[in-house]
Coordinates of C-alpha atoms in Angstrom, one line a residue:
X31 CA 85.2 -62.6 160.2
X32 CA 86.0 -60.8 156.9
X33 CA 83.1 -58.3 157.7
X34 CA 83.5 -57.7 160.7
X35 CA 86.9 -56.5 160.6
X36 CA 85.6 -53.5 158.5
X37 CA 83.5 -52.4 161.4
X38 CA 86.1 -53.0 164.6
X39 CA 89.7 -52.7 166.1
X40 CA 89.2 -56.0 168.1
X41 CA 92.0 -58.4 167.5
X42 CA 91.9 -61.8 165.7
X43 CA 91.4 -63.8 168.8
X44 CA 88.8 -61.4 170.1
X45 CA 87.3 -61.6 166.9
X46 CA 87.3 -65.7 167.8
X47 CA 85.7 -65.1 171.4
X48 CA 82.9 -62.9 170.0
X49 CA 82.3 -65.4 167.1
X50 CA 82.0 -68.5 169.4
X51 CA 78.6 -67.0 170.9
X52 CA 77.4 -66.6 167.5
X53 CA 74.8 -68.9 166.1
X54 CA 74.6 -69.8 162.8
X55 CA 71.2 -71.3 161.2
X56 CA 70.1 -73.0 158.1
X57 CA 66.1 -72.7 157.4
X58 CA 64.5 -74.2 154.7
X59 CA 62.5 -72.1 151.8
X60 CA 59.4 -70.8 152.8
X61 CA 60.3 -70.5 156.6
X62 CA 58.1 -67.5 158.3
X63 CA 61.1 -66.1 160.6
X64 CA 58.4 -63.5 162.5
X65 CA 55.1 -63.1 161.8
X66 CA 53.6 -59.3 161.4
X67 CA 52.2 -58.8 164.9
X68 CA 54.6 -61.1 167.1
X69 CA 56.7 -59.0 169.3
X70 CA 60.2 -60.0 167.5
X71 CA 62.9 -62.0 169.9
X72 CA 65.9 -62.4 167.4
X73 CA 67.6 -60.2 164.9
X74 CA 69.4 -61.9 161.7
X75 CA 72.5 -61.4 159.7
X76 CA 72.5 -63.0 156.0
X77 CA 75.4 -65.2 155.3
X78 CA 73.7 -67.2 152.2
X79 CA 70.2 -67.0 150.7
X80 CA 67.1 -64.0 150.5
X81 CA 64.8 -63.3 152.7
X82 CA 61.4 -61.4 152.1
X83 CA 59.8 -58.4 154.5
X84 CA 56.2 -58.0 153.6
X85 CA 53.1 -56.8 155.8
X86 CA 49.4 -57.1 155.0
X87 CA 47.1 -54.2 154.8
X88 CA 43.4 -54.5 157.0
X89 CA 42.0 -55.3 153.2
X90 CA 44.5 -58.2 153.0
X91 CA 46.7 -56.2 150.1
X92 CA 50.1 -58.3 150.7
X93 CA 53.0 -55.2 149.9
X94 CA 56.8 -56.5 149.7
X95 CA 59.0 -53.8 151.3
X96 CA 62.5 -55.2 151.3
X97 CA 64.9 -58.5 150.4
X98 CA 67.3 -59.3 152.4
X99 CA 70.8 -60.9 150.4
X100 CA 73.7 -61.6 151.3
X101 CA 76.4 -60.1 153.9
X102 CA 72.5 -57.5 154.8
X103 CA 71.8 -57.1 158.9
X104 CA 68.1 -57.6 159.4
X105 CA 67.5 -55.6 162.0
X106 CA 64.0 -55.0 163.9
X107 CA 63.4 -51.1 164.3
X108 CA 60.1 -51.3 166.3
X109 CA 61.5 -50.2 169.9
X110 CA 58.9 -47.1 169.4
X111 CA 55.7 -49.1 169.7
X112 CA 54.8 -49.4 172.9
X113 CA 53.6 -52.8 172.2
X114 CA 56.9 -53.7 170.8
X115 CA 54.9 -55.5 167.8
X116 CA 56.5 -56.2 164.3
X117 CA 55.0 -54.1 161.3
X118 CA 56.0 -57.0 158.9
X119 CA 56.2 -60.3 158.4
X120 CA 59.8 -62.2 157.4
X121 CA 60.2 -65.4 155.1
X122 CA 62.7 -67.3 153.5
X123 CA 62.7 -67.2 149.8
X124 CA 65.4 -69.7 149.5
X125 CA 67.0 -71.8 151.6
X126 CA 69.3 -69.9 154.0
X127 CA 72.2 -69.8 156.7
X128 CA 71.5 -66.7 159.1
X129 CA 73.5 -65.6 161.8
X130 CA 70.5 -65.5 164.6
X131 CA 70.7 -63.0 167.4
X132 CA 69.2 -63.3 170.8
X133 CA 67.6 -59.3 171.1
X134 CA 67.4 -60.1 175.0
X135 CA 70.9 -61.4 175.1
X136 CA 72.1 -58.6 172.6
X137 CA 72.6 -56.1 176.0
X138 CA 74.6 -58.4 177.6
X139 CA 77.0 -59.0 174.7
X140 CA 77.7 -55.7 174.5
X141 CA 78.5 -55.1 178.6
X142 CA 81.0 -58.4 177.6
X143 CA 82.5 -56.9 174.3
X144 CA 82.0 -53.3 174.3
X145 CA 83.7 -53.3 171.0
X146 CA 81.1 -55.3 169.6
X147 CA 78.4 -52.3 170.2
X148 CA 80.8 -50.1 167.6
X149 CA 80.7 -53.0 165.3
X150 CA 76.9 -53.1 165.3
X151 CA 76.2 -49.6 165.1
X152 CA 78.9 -49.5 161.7
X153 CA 77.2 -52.7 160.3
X154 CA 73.6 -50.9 160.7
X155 CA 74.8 -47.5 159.8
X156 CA 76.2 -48.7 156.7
X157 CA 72.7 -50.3 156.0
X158 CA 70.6 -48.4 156.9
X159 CA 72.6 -45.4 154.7
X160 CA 72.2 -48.1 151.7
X161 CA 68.5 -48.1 152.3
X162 CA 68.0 -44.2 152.4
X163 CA 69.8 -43.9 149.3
X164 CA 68.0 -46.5 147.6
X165 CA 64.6 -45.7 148.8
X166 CA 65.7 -41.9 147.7
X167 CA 66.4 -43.1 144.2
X168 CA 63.8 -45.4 144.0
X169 CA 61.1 -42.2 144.6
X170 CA 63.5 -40.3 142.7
X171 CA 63.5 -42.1 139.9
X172 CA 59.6 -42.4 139.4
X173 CA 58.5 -43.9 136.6
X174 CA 58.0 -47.8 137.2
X175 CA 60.8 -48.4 134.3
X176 CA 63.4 -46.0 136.4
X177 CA 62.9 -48.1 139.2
X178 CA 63.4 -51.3 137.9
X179 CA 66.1 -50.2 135.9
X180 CA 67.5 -49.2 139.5
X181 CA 67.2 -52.5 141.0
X182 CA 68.4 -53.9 138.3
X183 CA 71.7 -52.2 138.3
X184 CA 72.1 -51.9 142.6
X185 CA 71.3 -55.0 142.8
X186 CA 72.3 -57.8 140.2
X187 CA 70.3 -60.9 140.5
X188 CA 68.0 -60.3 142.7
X189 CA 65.2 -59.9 140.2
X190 CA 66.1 -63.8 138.9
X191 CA 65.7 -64.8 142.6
X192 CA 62.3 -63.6 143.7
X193 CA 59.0 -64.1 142.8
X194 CA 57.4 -62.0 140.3
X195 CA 54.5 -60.6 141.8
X196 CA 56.9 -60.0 144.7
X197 CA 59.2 -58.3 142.9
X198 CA 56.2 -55.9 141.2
X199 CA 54.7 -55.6 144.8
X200 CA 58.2 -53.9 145.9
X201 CA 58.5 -52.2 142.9
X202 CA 54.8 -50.8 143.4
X203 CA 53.3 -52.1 140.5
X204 CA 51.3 -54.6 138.8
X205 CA 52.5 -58.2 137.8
X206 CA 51.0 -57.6 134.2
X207 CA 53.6 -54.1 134.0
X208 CA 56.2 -55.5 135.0
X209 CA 56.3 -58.4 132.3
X210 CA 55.5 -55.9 129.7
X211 CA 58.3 -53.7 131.1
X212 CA 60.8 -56.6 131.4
X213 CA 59.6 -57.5 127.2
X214 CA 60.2 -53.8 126.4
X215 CA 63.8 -53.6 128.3
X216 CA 64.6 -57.4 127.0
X217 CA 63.8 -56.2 122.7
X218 CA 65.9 -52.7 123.3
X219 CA 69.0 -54.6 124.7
X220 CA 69.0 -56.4 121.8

């Protein structure tokens, strides 16, 4: 409710109607939310937990593009394949409580509450702005150490909650680097 009402003018008790078609999930760790290849049905909203966007290469080379956190939109940006197919894959790397859209009902929500088209489009703008700048530092900032330090600083904890070779995957490096960087960084904070 509290993030919504940075995206819309709808009142309180609109705010209500539109909530009471929302559906809330909880899915366990290690839940695969689309597989890479499926033609996606739902889109997700983060309340609590991570989730991990990944796809695998012909040579089976497993590459971690995103992590989803908290109050993040996960949002399926394939309507340009004519096949409609996902690129990645999606899993739960805790447990977690996502707001669950219906894609196919998503139209119809939006003939009902035409407000609630503005509030999407300022919830993904927002996002998807956070994402540009991020990927534009992240290549900015190209030595491996630059990037981490990055992550480190946009985004506080996430490196505690992922796994490792995930985290040097996204990061675009080895797991062996990134424990000799982490060493490096640990002895020159202290």
């Amino acid at each position: 409710m509290k993030y919504m009402s940075r995206f819309t003018s709808l009142t309180e008790a609109e705010q209500q109607v539109v909530l009471a078609d929302i559906v809330v999930e909880e899915y366990k760790k290690g839940t695969l939310l689309l597989r890479q290849g499926e033609v996606p049905t739902q889109c997700f909203f983060v309340l609590k937990g991570c989730v991990r966007q990944y796809s695998v290469d012909e040579t089976g080379k497993e590459t971690t593009s995103n992590f989803y956190t908290e109050e993040q939109a996960i949002a399926n940006f394939n309507r340009h394949k004519p096949d409609k197919s996902s690129e990645f894959s999606l899993v739960c790397l805790e447990d977690c409580v996502l707001v669950v859209g219906d894609l196919d009902a998503e139209q119809d929500m939006y003939t009902q509450y035409a407000e609630l088209e503005t509030i999407t489009r300022g919830m993904i703008e927002e996002h998807f702005g956070e994402v540009q700048d991020q990927f534009a530092a992240f290549i900015a900032s190209t030595p491996p150490e630059e990037r981490y330090k990055t992550l480190l600083r946009k985004r506080p904890g996430l490196a505690d909650r992922v796994p490792q070779h995930q985290l040097a995957s996204y990061l675009g490096i080895t797991p062996e680097s990134l424990s000799r960087m982490k060493k490096r960084i640990h002895k020159a904070s202290h």
